[in-house]
């Protein structure tokens, strides 16, 4: 049985992590048609809250007991505002599943960061490497990564997050269907991992598709991206053509975006139990 999934959200790395069991690997809507792996929480009503500290807002979430030392072995600019951090993990018992995040402990800094992985569990298993994509903000851990972190900097990591409905990919009889990603950002320079996504589209024609949405594009769009870019927000017209009983919808993004897309999906007749999102803010 092949089931259809639509992911609505802003964070492409989570889609790529989840799909990494099937395929190689910030706003995005993804239409996925594949074996259903559901690691996100379903909730009928989401209320935006005041901004809280990472440890405060995740106090009731599951956390592993293992805290591992890690050394920075690579730093690169994913965009003008996002750095990709490559970390070598020292503890062999340190593991994570798609959809989880890490508590990020920095020596000498009292504030603990919380960041989602942008690499697959398979990379950690094969090479002992974990990657994070961190946007520059005034929050002390993110600010440290962008202004003080260097190669060989040492930190500590602990995995957390409750994975509601998560299913391991163990040959459960589902066939891979199709994936449709709607990915929105201010402009094309802020479309993270776009080369990876284009590579997946070329490697799996007809199985993986993407529409990039840009809301404030002021410069010309490069020829490679142009066929895949729509100027304007993700809207009802984009989504309603994918509504079916076999479609699952995955949402990633900031709370207001998730609230808006959840309401839109409800308005066009998508059942509440077919909508999934990662709820850890």
Short mmCIF file of C-alpha atoms in Angstrom, two decimals:
data_model
loop_
_atom_site.label_atom_id
_atom_site.label_comp_id
_atom_site.label_asym_id
_atom_site.label_seq_id
_atom_site.Cartn_x
_atom_site.Cartn_y
_atom_site.Cartn_z
CA UNK A 1 0.00 0.00 0.00
CA UNK A 2 1.39 3.40 -0.92
CA UNK A 3 0.27 6.33 1.12
CA UNK A 4 0.40 9.99 0.22
CA UNK A 5 1.93 12.54 2.48
CA UNK A 6 1.96 16.28 2.29
CA UNK A 7 4.46 18.13 4.37
CA UNK A 8 3.71 21.76 5.07
CA UNK A 9 6.47 23.60 6.75
CA UNK A 10 9.54 25.74 6.78
CA UNK A 11 12.32 23.33 7.60
CA UNK A 12 13.56 21.23 4.75
CA UNK A 13 16.31 19.40 6.66
CA UNK A 14 13.68 17.50 8.62
CA UNK A 15 12.14 16.18 5.46
CA UNK A 16 15.56 15.15 4.18
CA UNK A 17 16.42 13.47 7.46
CA UNK A 18 13.21 11.49 7.40
CA UNK A 19 13.63 10.52 3.78
CA UNK A 20 17.26 9.58 4.27
CA UNK A 21 16.23 6.02 5.05
CA UNK A 22 14.94 5.86 1.47
CA UNK A 23 17.03 8.48 -0.32
CA UNK A 24 20.45 10.14 -0.04
CA UNK A 25 19.99 13.88 1.87
CA UNK A 26 12.81 27.75 5.64
CA UNK A 27 9.69 27.49 4.93
CA UNK A 28 8.34 24.51 3.20
CA UNK A 29 5.22 22.66 2.34
CA UNK A 30 5.88 19.13 1.39
CA UNK A 31 3.54 16.76 -0.34
CA UNK A 32 4.88 13.31 0.40
CA UNK A 33 3.68 10.07 -1.08
CA UNK A 34 5.70 7.31 0.50
CA UNK A 35 5.71 4.77 3.32
CA UNK A 36 4.26 6.61 6.26
CA UNK A 37 6.75 7.50 8.93
CA UNK A 38 5.15 9.85 11.42
CA UNK A 39 7.43 11.43 13.98
CA UNK A 40 5.51 14.66 14.49
CA UNK A 41 2.81 15.53 16.96
CA UNK A 42 -0.77 16.01 15.81
CA UNK A 43 -2.73 18.74 17.50
CA UNK A 44 -6.05 20.29 16.58
CA UNK A 45 -5.26 23.69 18.04
CA UNK A 46 -1.91 25.42 18.28
CA UNK A 47 -1.50 28.59 20.26
CA UNK A 48 1.51 30.84 19.83
CA UNK A 49 3.28 31.49 23.10
CA UNK A 50 5.77 34.01 24.36
CA UNK A 51 9.34 33.23 23.48
CA UNK A 52 10.83 30.97 26.16
CA UNK A 53 14.24 29.56 26.89
CA UNK A 54 14.93 26.20 25.20
CA UNK A 55 15.20 24.27 28.47
CA UNK A 56 12.02 25.89 29.79
CA UNK A 57 9.86 25.13 26.78
CA UNK A 58 11.13 21.56 26.46
CA UNK A 59 11.17 20.74 30.18
CA UNK A 60 8.56 17.99 29.80
CA UNK A 61 10.12 16.40 26.71
CA UNK A 62 12.02 13.12 26.70
CA UNK A 63 15.80 13.39 26.91
CA UNK A 64 18.43 10.69 26.57
CA UNK A 65 20.75 10.08 29.49
CA UNK A 66 23.85 10.17 27.29
CA UNK A 67 25.67 13.50 27.10
CA UNK A 68 28.48 13.36 24.57
CA UNK A 69 31.46 15.59 24.02
CA UNK A 70 31.77 16.81 20.43
CA UNK A 71 34.42 18.66 18.47
CA UNK A 72 33.72 21.08 15.64
CA UNK A 73 35.32 19.62 12.49
CA UNK A 74 33.65 21.81 9.88
CA UNK A 75 31.98 25.21 9.56
CA UNK A 76 30.41 26.55 6.37
CA UNK A 77 27.96 29.25 5.33
CA UNK A 78 24.71 27.71 4.14
CA UNK A 79 23.36 31.24 3.52
CA UNK A 80 24.11 34.79 4.62
CA UNK A 81 22.44 34.11 7.96
CA UNK A 82 22.82 30.35 8.47
CA UNK A 83 25.94 28.39 9.33
CA UNK A 84 26.27 24.64 8.95
CA UNK A 85 28.18 23.11 11.82
CA UNK A 86 29.83 19.70 11.42
CA UNK A 87 30.51 17.90 14.70
CA UNK A 88 32.58 14.82 15.46
CA UNK A 89 30.86 12.83 18.23
CA UNK A 90 33.12 11.07 20.73
CA UNK A 91 30.60 8.83 22.56
CA UNK A 92 29.72 5.68 20.59
CA UNK A 93 26.47 5.32 22.56
CA UNK A 94 25.19 8.67 21.27
CA UNK A 95 22.34 8.13 18.77
CA UNK A 96 19.31 10.02 17.49
CA UNK A 97 16.23 9.51 15.35
CA UNK A 98 14.82 11.70 12.61
CA UNK A 99 12.84 14.55 14.14
CA UNK A 100 14.84 14.88 17.36
CA UNK A 101 16.98 17.82 18.47
CA UNK A 102 20.01 18.37 20.71
CA UNK A 103 20.63 20.36 23.86
CA UNK A 104 23.80 22.28 22.95
CA UNK A 105 26.15 22.95 25.89
CA UNK A 106 28.91 25.53 25.38
CA UNK A 107 31.77 25.76 27.91
CA UNK A 108 31.61 29.04 29.82
CA UNK A 109 28.08 29.86 28.62
CA UNK A 110 25.19 29.36 31.04
CA UNK A 111 22.46 29.40 28.37
CA UNK A 112 21.82 26.02 26.71
CA UNK A 113 20.97 26.00 23.01
CA UNK A 114 18.48 23.76 21.24
CA UNK A 115 19.02 22.90 17.58
CA UNK A 116 17.54 20.39 15.14
CA UNK A 117 19.89 18.08 13.26
CA UNK A 118 20.18 18.60 9.50
CA UNK A 119 22.06 15.36 8.88
CA UNK A 120 20.76 11.81 8.89
CA UNK A 121 21.16 9.23 11.66
CA UNK A 122 22.97 7.16 9.02
CA UNK A 123 25.81 9.71 8.76
CA UNK A 124 26.34 9.50 12.51
CA UNK A 125 26.37 5.71 12.39
CA UNK A 126 28.78 5.54 9.44
CA UNK A 127 31.17 8.39 10.22
CA UNK A 128 30.45 9.57 13.77
CA UNK A 129 29.39 12.96 12.36
CA UNK A 130 26.36 15.12 13.17
CA UNK A 131 25.45 18.37 11.42
CA UNK A 132 23.44 21.39 12.57
CA UNK A 133 22.16 24.39 10.59
CA UNK A 134 22.00 27.43 12.88
CA UNK A 135 20.55 30.82 12.02
CA UNK A 136 22.23 33.92 13.40
CA UNK A 137 20.24 35.50 16.24
CA UNK A 138 21.01 37.35 19.46
CA UNK A 139 20.30 34.18 21.44
CA UNK A 140 23.66 33.44 23.15
CA UNK A 141 24.26 29.89 21.77
CA UNK A 142 23.42 30.91 18.18
CA UNK A 143 25.45 34.11 18.54
CA UNK A 144 28.44 32.07 19.81
CA UNK A 145 28.25 29.73 16.83
CA UNK A 146 28.31 32.67 14.41
CA UNK A 147 30.92 34.82 16.16
CA UNK A 148 33.22 32.67 18.33
CA UNK A 149 33.00 29.04 17.26
CA UNK A 150 36.05 27.77 15.37
CA UNK A 151 37.41 24.47 14.12
CA UNK A 152 38.27 22.23 17.08
CA UNK A 153 35.93 24.09 19.45
CA UNK A 154 34.52 21.60 21.96
CA UNK A 155 30.90 21.40 23.07
CA UNK A 156 28.57 18.81 24.61
CA UNK A 157 25.33 17.43 23.19
CA UNK A 158 22.28 15.63 24.54
CA UNK A 159 19.43 14.31 22.37
CA UNK A 160 15.82 15.12 23.17
CA UNK A 161 12.27 15.18 21.72
CA UNK A 162 9.17 13.03 21.98
CA UNK A 163 8.53 11.24 18.69
CA UNK A 164 4.78 10.73 18.48
CA UNK A 165 3.81 7.97 16.07
CA UNK A 166 7.39 7.46 14.89
CA UNK A 167 7.91 4.29 12.85
CA UNK A 168 11.26 2.79 11.97
CA UNK A 169 11.75 1.90 8.31
CA UNK A 170 12.04 -1.88 8.60
CA UNK A 171 10.39 -3.24 5.49
CA UNK A 172 6.83 -2.85 6.72
CA UNK A 173 5.26 -3.55 3.33
CA UNK A 174 4.64 0.04 2.24
CA UNK A 175 5.70 1.15 -1.20
CA UNK A 176 7.38 4.45 -1.82
CA UNK A 177 4.88 6.81 -3.40
CA UNK A 178 5.65 10.43 -4.27
CA UNK A 179 6.92 13.43 -2.39
CA UNK A 180 5.80 16.98 -3.11
CA UNK A 181 7.67 19.71 -1.27
CA UNK A 182 6.48 23.31 -1.02
CA UNK A 183 9.38 25.31 0.36
CA UNK A 184 9.03 29.03 1.09
CA UNK A 185 11.56 31.68 2.06
CA UNK A 186 12.08 35.41 1.67
CA UNK A 187 14.31 34.97 -1.39
CA UNK A 188 16.31 32.29 -3.18
CA UNK A 189 19.48 33.00 -1.18
CA UNK A 190 17.58 31.83 1.92
CA UNK A 191 16.43 28.56 0.37
CA UNK A 192 18.72 26.25 2.32
CA UNK A 193 19.76 22.91 0.85
CA UNK A 194 18.31 23.79 -2.55
CA UNK A 195 21.15 22.00 -4.36
CA UNK A 196 20.46 18.84 -2.36
CA UNK A 197 16.77 19.08 -3.22
CA UNK A 198 17.42 19.59 -6.92
CA UNK A 199 19.76 16.60 -6.80
CA UNK A 200 17.03 14.43 -5.29
CA UNK A 201 14.55 15.59 -7.93
CA UNK A 202 16.99 14.60 -10.67
CA UNK A 203 17.80 11.27 -9.02
CA UNK A 204 14.14 10.33 -8.51
CA UNK A 205 12.14 11.91 -11.36
CA UNK A 206 8.41 11.66 -10.82
CA UNK A 207 8.92 10.55 -7.21
CA UNK A 208 10.29 13.71 -5.64
CA UNK A 209 9.05 17.15 -6.72
CA UNK A 210 9.47 20.64 -5.29
CA UNK A 211 8.06 24.14 -5.69
CA UNK A 212 10.17 26.88 -4.16
CA UNK A 213 8.16 29.93 -3.06
CA UNK A 214 9.85 33.32 -2.57
CA UNK A 215 7.98 36.24 -1.03
CA UNK A 216 10.43 39.16 -1.38
CA UNK A 217 12.70 38.34 -4.30
CA UNK A 218 14.49 41.46 -5.59
CA UNK A 219 17.25 39.97 -7.75
CA UNK A 220 17.02 37.80 -10.90
CA UNK A 221 16.43 34.08 -10.26
CA UNK A 222 19.16 31.83 -11.60
CA UNK A 223 18.37 29.68 -14.63
CA UNK A 224 18.71 26.40 -12.73
CA UNK A 225 16.10 27.39 -10.14
CA UNK A 226 13.73 29.40 -12.32
CA UNK A 227 11.52 26.47 -13.50
CA UNK A 228 10.89 25.49 -9.89
CA UNK A 229 10.21 28.91 -8.34
CA UNK A 230 6.88 30.62 -7.68
CA UNK A 231 6.79 34.20 -6.40
CA UNK A 232 4.29 34.52 -3.57
CA UNK A 233 3.20 32.58 -0.52
CA UNK A 234 2.02 28.98 -0.41
CA UNK A 235 -1.75 29.23 -0.82
CA UNK A 236 -4.94 27.19 -0.95
CA UNK A 237 -4.72 26.77 -4.72
CA UNK A 238 -1.35 25.03 -4.32
CA UNK A 239 -2.60 22.57 -1.72
CA UNK A 240 -6.16 21.69 -2.64
CA UNK A 241 -5.15 19.67 -5.70
CA UNK A 242 -3.32 17.21 -3.43
CA UNK A 243 -6.20 16.46 -1.07
CA UNK A 244 -7.05 12.76 -1.05
CA UNK A 245 -7.69 10.00 1.45
CA UNK A 246 -4.17 8.65 0.93
CA UNK A 247 -2.33 11.92 1.52
CA UNK A 248 -0.48 12.77 4.72
CA UNK A 249 0.59 16.34 5.43
CA UNK A 250 3.77 17.26 7.33
CA UNK A 251 4.22 20.83 8.53
CA UNK A 252 7.51 22.43 9.60
CA UNK A 253 7.91 26.07 10.50
CA UNK A 254 7.39 28.76 13.14
CA UNK A 255 4.15 28.61 15.14
CA UNK A 256 2.22 31.32 13.21
CA UNK A 257 2.94 29.59 9.91
CA UNK A 258 1.87 26.21 11.29
CA UNK A 259 -1.32 27.75 12.69
CA UNK A 260 -2.13 29.33 9.34
CA UNK A 261 -1.45 26.21 7.25
CA UNK A 262 -3.29 23.96 9.71
CA UNK A 263 -6.39 26.14 9.41
CA UNK A 264 -6.07 26.24 5.63
CA UNK A 265 -5.87 22.44 5.47
CA UNK A 266 -8.91 22.13 7.71
CA UNK A 267 -10.81 24.55 5.49
CA UNK A 268 -10.11 22.47 2.37
CA UNK A 269 -11.24 19.25 4.02
CA UNK A 270 -8.04 17.59 5.21
CA UNK A 271 -8.81 15.34 8.23
CA UNK A 272 -7.09 16.39 11.42
CA UNK A 273 -5.47 12.97 11.87
CA UNK A 274 -3.66 13.33 8.53
CA UNK A 275 -1.72 16.44 9.61
CA UNK A 276 1.60 16.11 11.47
CA UNK A 277 4.10 18.61 12.81
CA UNK A 278 7.02 18.77 15.18
CA UNK A 279 5.87 20.59 18.32
CA UNK A 280 8.75 21.56 20.58
CA UNK A 281 8.77 25.36 20.78
#
